[in-house]
């Protein structure tokens, strides 16, 4: 469990440990580092999203989350 300065609580999704969900209803990919092709490292994830409402599915979908 992780709490930021605004009181938002982030928790790991048990079935998907690379995702975090917040008490505010946001979702994000857990921050991680990956190697670049010519050396060095880059951080991915760590950017929270609210998602968008899908009329056809009748729920929020998170289109920016890429595995």
PDB file of C-alpha atoms in Angstrom:
ATOM      1  CA  UNK A   1       0.000   0.000   0.000  1.00  0.00           C
ATOM      2  CA  UNK A   2       1.297   3.434  -0.929  1.00  0.00           C
ATOM      3  CA  UNK A   3      -0.190   6.775   0.192  1.00  0.00           C
ATOM      4  CA  UNK A   4       0.681  10.054  -1.551  1.00  0.00           C
ATOM      5  CA  UNK A   5       0.472  13.607  -0.165  1.00  0.00           C
ATOM      6  CA  UNK A   6      -3.186  14.057  -1.225  1.00  0.00           C
ATOM      7  CA  UNK A   7      -4.294  11.020   0.785  1.00  0.00           C
ATOM      8  CA  UNK A   8      -4.830   8.860  -2.298  1.00  0.00           C
ATOM      9  CA  UNK A   9      -4.074   5.211  -1.467  1.00  0.00           C
ATOM     10  CA  UNK A  10      -2.476   3.000  -4.148  1.00  0.00           C
ATOM     11  CA  UNK A  11      -2.712  -0.799  -3.962  1.00  0.00           C
ATOM     12  CA  UNK A  12      -1.472  -3.631  -6.154  1.00  0.00           C
ATOM     13  CA  UNK A  13      -4.129  -5.599  -8.083  1.00  0.00           C
ATOM     14  CA  UNK A  14      -3.756  -9.205  -6.796  1.00  0.00           C
ATOM     15  CA  UNK A  15      -4.562 -10.843 -10.159  1.00  0.00           C
ATOM     16  CA  UNK A  16      -2.374  -8.363 -12.104  1.00  0.00           C
ATOM     17  CA  UNK A  17       0.631  -7.409  -9.921  1.00  0.00           C
ATOM     18  CA  UNK A  18       2.007  -4.936 -12.504  1.00  0.00           C
ATOM     19  CA  UNK A  19      -1.101  -2.722 -12.089  1.00  0.00           C
ATOM     20  CA  UNK A  20      -1.902  -0.335  -9.229  1.00  0.00           C
ATOM     21  CA  UNK A  21      -5.378   1.020  -8.421  1.00  0.00           C
ATOM     22  CA  UNK A  22      -6.157   3.996  -6.209  1.00  0.00           C
ATOM     23  CA  UNK A  23      -8.817   4.953  -3.721  1.00  0.00           C
ATOM     24  CA  UNK A  24      -9.806   7.700  -6.216  1.00  0.00           C
ATOM     25  CA  UNK A  25     -10.625   5.130  -8.937  1.00  0.00           C
ATOM     26  CA  UNK A  26      -7.498   5.656 -11.017  1.00  0.00           C
ATOM     27  CA  UNK A  27      -5.294   2.923 -12.475  1.00  0.00           C
ATOM     28  CA  UNK A  28      -1.658   2.839 -13.559  1.00  0.00           C
ATOM     29  CA  UNK A  29       1.081   0.465 -14.595  1.00  0.00           C
ATOM     30  CA  UNK A  30       3.577   0.078 -11.757  1.00  0.00           C
ATOM     31  CA  UNK A  31       6.731   2.068 -12.577  1.00  0.00           C
ATOM     32  CA  UNK A  32       9.590  -0.037 -13.962  1.00  0.00           C
ATOM     33  CA  UNK A  33      12.864   0.459 -15.828  1.00  0.00           C
ATOM     34  CA  UNK A  34      13.866  -1.178 -19.109  1.00  0.00           C
ATOM     35  CA  UNK A  35      17.121  -1.122 -21.054  1.00  0.00           C
ATOM     36  CA  UNK A  36      17.410   1.068 -24.153  1.00  0.00           C
ATOM     37  CA  UNK A  37      18.826  -0.436 -27.387  1.00  0.00           C
ATOM     38  CA  UNK A  38      22.008   1.689 -27.315  1.00  0.00           C
ATOM     39  CA  UNK A  39      22.597   1.596 -23.563  1.00  0.00           C
ATOM     40  CA  UNK A  40      21.013   3.380 -20.653  1.00  0.00           C
ATOM     41  CA  UNK A  41      17.680   2.800 -18.990  1.00  0.00           C
ATOM     42  CA  UNK A  42      14.225   4.326 -19.337  1.00  0.00           C
ATOM     43  CA  UNK A  43      11.326   4.440 -16.886  1.00  0.00           C
ATOM     44  CA  UNK A  44       7.927   3.217 -18.042  1.00  0.00           C
ATOM     45  CA  UNK A  45       4.574   3.335 -16.256  1.00  0.00           C
ATOM     46  CA  UNK A  46       3.820   5.425 -13.202  1.00  0.00           C
ATOM     47  CA  UNK A  47       1.282   7.688 -14.948  1.00  0.00           C
ATOM     48  CA  UNK A  48      -2.241   7.382 -13.472  1.00  0.00           C
ATOM     49  CA  UNK A  49      -5.333   7.356 -15.724  1.00  0.00           C
ATOM     50  CA  UNK A  50      -9.067   7.610 -15.037  1.00  0.00           C
ATOM     51  CA  UNK A  51     -10.090   5.775 -18.210  1.00  0.00           C
ATOM     52  CA  UNK A  52     -13.028   6.612 -20.483  1.00  0.00           C
ATOM     53  CA  UNK A  53     -16.663   5.506 -20.391  1.00  0.00           C
ATOM     54  CA  UNK A  54     -17.560   2.865 -22.991  1.00  0.00           C
ATOM     55  CA  UNK A  55     -21.247   3.050 -23.979  1.00  0.00           C
ATOM     56  CA  UNK A  56     -21.130  -0.378 -25.641  1.00  0.00           C
ATOM     57  CA  UNK A  57     -19.652  -2.105 -22.565  1.00  0.00           C
ATOM     58  CA  UNK A  58     -21.397   0.055 -19.962  1.00  0.00           C
ATOM     59  CA  UNK A  59     -18.193   0.541 -17.956  1.00  0.00           C
ATOM     60  CA  UNK A  60     -14.922   2.447 -17.867  1.00  0.00           C
ATOM     61  CA  UNK A  61     -12.150   1.121 -20.076  1.00  0.00           C
ATOM     62  CA  UNK A  62      -8.474   1.938 -19.776  1.00  0.00           C
ATOM     63  CA  UNK A  63      -7.146   2.261 -23.300  1.00  0.00           C
ATOM     64  CA  UNK A  64      -3.766   3.771 -22.357  1.00  0.00           C
ATOM     65  CA  UNK A  65      -2.643   0.763 -20.319  1.00  0.00           C
ATOM     66  CA  UNK A  66      -0.266  -1.262 -22.510  1.00  0.00           C
ATOM     67  CA  UNK A  67       1.416  -4.467 -21.408  1.00  0.00           C
TER      68      UNK A  67
END
